[in-house]
Coordinates of C-alpha atoms and ligand atoms in Angstrom, one line a residue:
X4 CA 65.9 121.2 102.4
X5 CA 65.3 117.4 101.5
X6 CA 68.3 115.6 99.8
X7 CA 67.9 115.2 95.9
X8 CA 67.4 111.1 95.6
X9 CA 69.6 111.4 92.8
X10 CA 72.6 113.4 94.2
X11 CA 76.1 111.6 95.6
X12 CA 75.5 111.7 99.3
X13 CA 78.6 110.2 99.8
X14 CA 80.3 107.6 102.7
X15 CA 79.2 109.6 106.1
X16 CA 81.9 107.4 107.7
X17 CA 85.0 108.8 108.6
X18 CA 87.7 107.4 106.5
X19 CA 89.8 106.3 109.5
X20 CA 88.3 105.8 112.9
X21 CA 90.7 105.1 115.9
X22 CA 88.8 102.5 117.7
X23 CA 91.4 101.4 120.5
X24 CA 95.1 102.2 121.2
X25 CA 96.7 100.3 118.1
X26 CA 93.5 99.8 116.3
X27 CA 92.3 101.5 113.4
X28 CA 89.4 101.0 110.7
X29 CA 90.5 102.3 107.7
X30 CA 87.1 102.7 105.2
X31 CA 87.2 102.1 101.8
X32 CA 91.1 101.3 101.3
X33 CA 90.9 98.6 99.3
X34 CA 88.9 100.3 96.1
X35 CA 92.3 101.3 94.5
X36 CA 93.2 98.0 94.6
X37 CA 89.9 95.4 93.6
X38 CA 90.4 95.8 90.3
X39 CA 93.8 93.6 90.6
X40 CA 92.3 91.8 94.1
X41 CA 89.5 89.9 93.0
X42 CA 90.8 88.4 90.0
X43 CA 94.0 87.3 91.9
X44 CA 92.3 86.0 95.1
X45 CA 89.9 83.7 92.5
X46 CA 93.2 82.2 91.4
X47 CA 94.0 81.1 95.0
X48 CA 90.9 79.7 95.9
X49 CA 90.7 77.9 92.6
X50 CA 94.4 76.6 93.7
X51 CA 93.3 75.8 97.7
X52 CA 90.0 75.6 97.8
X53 CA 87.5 77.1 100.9
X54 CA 86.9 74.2 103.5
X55 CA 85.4 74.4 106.5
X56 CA 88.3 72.9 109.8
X57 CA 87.5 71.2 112.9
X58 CA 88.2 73.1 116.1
X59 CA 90.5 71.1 118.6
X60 CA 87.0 71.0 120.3
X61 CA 85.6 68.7 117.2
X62 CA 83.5 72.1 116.2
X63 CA 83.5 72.0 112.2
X64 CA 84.0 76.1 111.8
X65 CA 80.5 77.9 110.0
X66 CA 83.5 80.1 108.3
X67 CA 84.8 78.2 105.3
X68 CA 89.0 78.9 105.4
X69 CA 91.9 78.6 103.1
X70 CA 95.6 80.2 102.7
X71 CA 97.7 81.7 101.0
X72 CA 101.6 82.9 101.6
X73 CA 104.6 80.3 103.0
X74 CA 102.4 79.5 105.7
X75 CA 98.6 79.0 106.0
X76 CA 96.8 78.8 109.7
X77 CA 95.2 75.7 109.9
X78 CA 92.7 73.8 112.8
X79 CA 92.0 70.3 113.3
X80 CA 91.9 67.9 116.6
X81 CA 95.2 67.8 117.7
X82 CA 95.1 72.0 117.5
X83 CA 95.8 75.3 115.9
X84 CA 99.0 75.4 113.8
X85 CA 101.0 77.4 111.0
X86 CA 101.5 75.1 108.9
X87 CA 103.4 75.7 105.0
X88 CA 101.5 72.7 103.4
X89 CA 98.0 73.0 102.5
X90 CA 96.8 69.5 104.6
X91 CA 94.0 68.4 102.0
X92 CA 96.6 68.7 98.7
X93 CA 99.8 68.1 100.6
X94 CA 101.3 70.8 98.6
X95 CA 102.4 74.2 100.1
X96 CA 99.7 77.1 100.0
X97 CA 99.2 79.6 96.7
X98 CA 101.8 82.6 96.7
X99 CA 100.7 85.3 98.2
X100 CA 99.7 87.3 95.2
X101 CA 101.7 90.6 95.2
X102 CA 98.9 92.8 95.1
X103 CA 97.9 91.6 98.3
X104 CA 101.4 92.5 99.9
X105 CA 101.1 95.5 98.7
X106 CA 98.0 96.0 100.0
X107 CA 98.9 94.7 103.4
X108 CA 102.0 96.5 103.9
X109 CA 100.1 99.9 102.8
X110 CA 97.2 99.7 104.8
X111 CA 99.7 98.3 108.2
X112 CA 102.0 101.5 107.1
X113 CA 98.8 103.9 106.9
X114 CA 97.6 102.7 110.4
X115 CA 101.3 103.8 111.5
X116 CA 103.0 100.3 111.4
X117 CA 105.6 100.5 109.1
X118 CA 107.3 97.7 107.4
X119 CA 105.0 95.3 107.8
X120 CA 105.9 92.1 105.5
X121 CA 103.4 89.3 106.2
X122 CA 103.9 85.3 105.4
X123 CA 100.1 84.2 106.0
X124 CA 97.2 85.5 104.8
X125 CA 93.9 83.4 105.9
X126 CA 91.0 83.5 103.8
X127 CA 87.9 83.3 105.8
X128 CA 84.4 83.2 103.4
X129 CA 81.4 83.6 105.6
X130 CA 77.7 82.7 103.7
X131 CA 74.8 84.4 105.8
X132 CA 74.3 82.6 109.3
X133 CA 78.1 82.0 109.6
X134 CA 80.0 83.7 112.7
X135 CA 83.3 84.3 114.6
X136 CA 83.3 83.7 117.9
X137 CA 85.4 86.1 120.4
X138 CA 88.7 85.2 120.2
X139 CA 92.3 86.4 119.8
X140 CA 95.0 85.8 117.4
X141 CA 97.8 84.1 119.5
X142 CA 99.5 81.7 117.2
X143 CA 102.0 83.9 115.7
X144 CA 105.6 83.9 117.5
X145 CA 105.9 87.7 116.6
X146 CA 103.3 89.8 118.7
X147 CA 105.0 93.0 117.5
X148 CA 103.3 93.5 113.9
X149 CA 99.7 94.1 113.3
X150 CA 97.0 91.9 112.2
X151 CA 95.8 93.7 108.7
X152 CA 92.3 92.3 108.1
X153 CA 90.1 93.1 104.7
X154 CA 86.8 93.0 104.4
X155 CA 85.1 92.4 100.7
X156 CA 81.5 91.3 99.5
X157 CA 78.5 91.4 102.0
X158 CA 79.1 93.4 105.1
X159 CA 79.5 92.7 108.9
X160 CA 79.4 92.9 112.2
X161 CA 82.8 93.2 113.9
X162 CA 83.0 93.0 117.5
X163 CA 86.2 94.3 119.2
X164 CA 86.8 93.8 122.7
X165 CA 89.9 93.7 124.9
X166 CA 92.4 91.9 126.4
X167 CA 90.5 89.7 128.4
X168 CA 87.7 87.5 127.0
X169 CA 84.7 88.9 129.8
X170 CA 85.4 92.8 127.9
X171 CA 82.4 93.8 126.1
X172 CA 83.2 94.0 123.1
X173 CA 81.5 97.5 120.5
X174 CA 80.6 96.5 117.3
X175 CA 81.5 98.7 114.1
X176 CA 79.7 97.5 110.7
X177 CA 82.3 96.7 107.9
X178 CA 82.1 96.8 104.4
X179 CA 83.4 95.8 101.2
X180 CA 86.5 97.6 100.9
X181 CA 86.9 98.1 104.6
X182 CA 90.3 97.3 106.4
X183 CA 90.9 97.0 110.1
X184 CA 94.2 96.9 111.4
X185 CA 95.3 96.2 115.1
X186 CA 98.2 96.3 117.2
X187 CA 100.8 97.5 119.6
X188 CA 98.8 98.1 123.0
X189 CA 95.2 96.0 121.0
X190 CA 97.5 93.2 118.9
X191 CA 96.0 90.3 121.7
X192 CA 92.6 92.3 121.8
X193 CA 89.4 89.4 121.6
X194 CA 87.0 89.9 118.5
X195 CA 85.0 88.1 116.3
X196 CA 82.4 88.1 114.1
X197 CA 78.2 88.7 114.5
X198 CA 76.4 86.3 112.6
X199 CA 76.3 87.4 108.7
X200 CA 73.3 88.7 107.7
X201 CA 71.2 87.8 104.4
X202 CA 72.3 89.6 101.2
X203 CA 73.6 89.8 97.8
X204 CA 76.5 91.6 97.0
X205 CA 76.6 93.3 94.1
X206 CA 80.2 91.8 93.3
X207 CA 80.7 88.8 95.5
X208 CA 77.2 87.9 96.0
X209 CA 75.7 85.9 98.7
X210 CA 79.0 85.8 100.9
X211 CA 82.0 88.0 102.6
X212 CA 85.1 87.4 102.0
X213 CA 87.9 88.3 104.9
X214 CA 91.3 88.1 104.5
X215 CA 93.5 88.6 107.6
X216 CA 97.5 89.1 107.2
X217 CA 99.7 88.0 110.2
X218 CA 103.6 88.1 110.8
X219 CA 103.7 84.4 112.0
X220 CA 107.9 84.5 113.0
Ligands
SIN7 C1 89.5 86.8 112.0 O1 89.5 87.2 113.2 O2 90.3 85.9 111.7 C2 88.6 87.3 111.0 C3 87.9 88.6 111.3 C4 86.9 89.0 110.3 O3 86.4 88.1 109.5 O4 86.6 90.2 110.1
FE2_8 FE1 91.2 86.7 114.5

């Protein structure tokens, strides 16, 4: 029988997907929470505003970056650093708005890391063309908690590989109101980001927003 146009069919993606030892994509987890997220994450930009950092290599990044939290992750020539003032206002980053903690610590506790109380989150705001190259999040002095990371607006094309940089990495598509949480035995696993394709989102229009929450210490 065909499908009624007109009827619900529904997310045919599983809610949760176990995509390595330690890594989960958790679909959809953030719709209980946009209603308080967007308007709090406009707050923060409007505060720190998206820039786009220079890689120790002299690279300026296609993703546009900014902070919030009692530290931000920052890039320029000399490196990649934690860092708790915001270098183009010299004043420390935006709060991290509770409603992001919250939304953090469920999604880390859903993907069975309990506890998890970040003190960065890293804005990254890709516009169509902009990428991630394969890398791995190695800055933070405490390897034991997860790396929480939200996906809003437009949606993507995450590439998850392994421990060493050569792994192939499989690609899973996420969108607005995805998370994807890692850790444990995938914590130092490469991945990155396709380039973004062309589109409007409905909410956030032409861009995607990512926000990744790390335990720095
Ligand atoms: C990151 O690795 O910092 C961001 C990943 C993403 O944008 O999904
Ligand atoms: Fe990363």
């Amino acid at each position: 029988m065909a499908a009624d146009l007109f009827e619900t069919i529904g997310d045919a993606r599983p809610p949760r997907e176990t995509i390595a030892d330690g890594a989960v994509l958790l679909r959809g987890f953030v719709r209980p929470f946009e209603a308080e997220l967007i308007p709090a994450l406009r707050v923060v930009v409007k505060q720190a505003p998206f820039r786009h950092l220079i890689t120790p290599g002299g690279h300026r990044m296609s993703v546009a970056m900014t902070n919030c939290g009692s530290v931000g992750w920052v890039s320029d020539p000399s490196g990649y650093r934690y860092d708790p003032i915001d270098p183009d206002s010299g004043q420390p980053w935006p709060e991290m708005p509770e409603v992001l903690r919250r939304l953090a610590a469920d999604a880390a506790d859903e993907a069975g890391f309990s506890g998890f109380a970040p003190q960065a989150c890293l804005i990254n705001r890709y516009i169509p063309g902009a990428k991630l190259s394969l890398h791995q999040d190695k800055d933070e002095l405490d390897y034991g908690a997860p790396i929480v990371s939200i996906s809003l607006g437009l949606p993507a094309v995450f590439l998850f590989g392994g421990l060493k940089r050569g792994d192939t990495p499989r690609r899973y598509r996420l969108e607005h109101g995805d998370v994807a949480v890692w850790g444990g035995p995938s914590r130092l696993f490469y991945h990155g980001v396709a380039p973004l394709a062309e589109g409007e989102h409905s909410l956030l229009g032409r861009q995607r927003i990512n926000l990744t929450f790390r335990k720095v210490r």
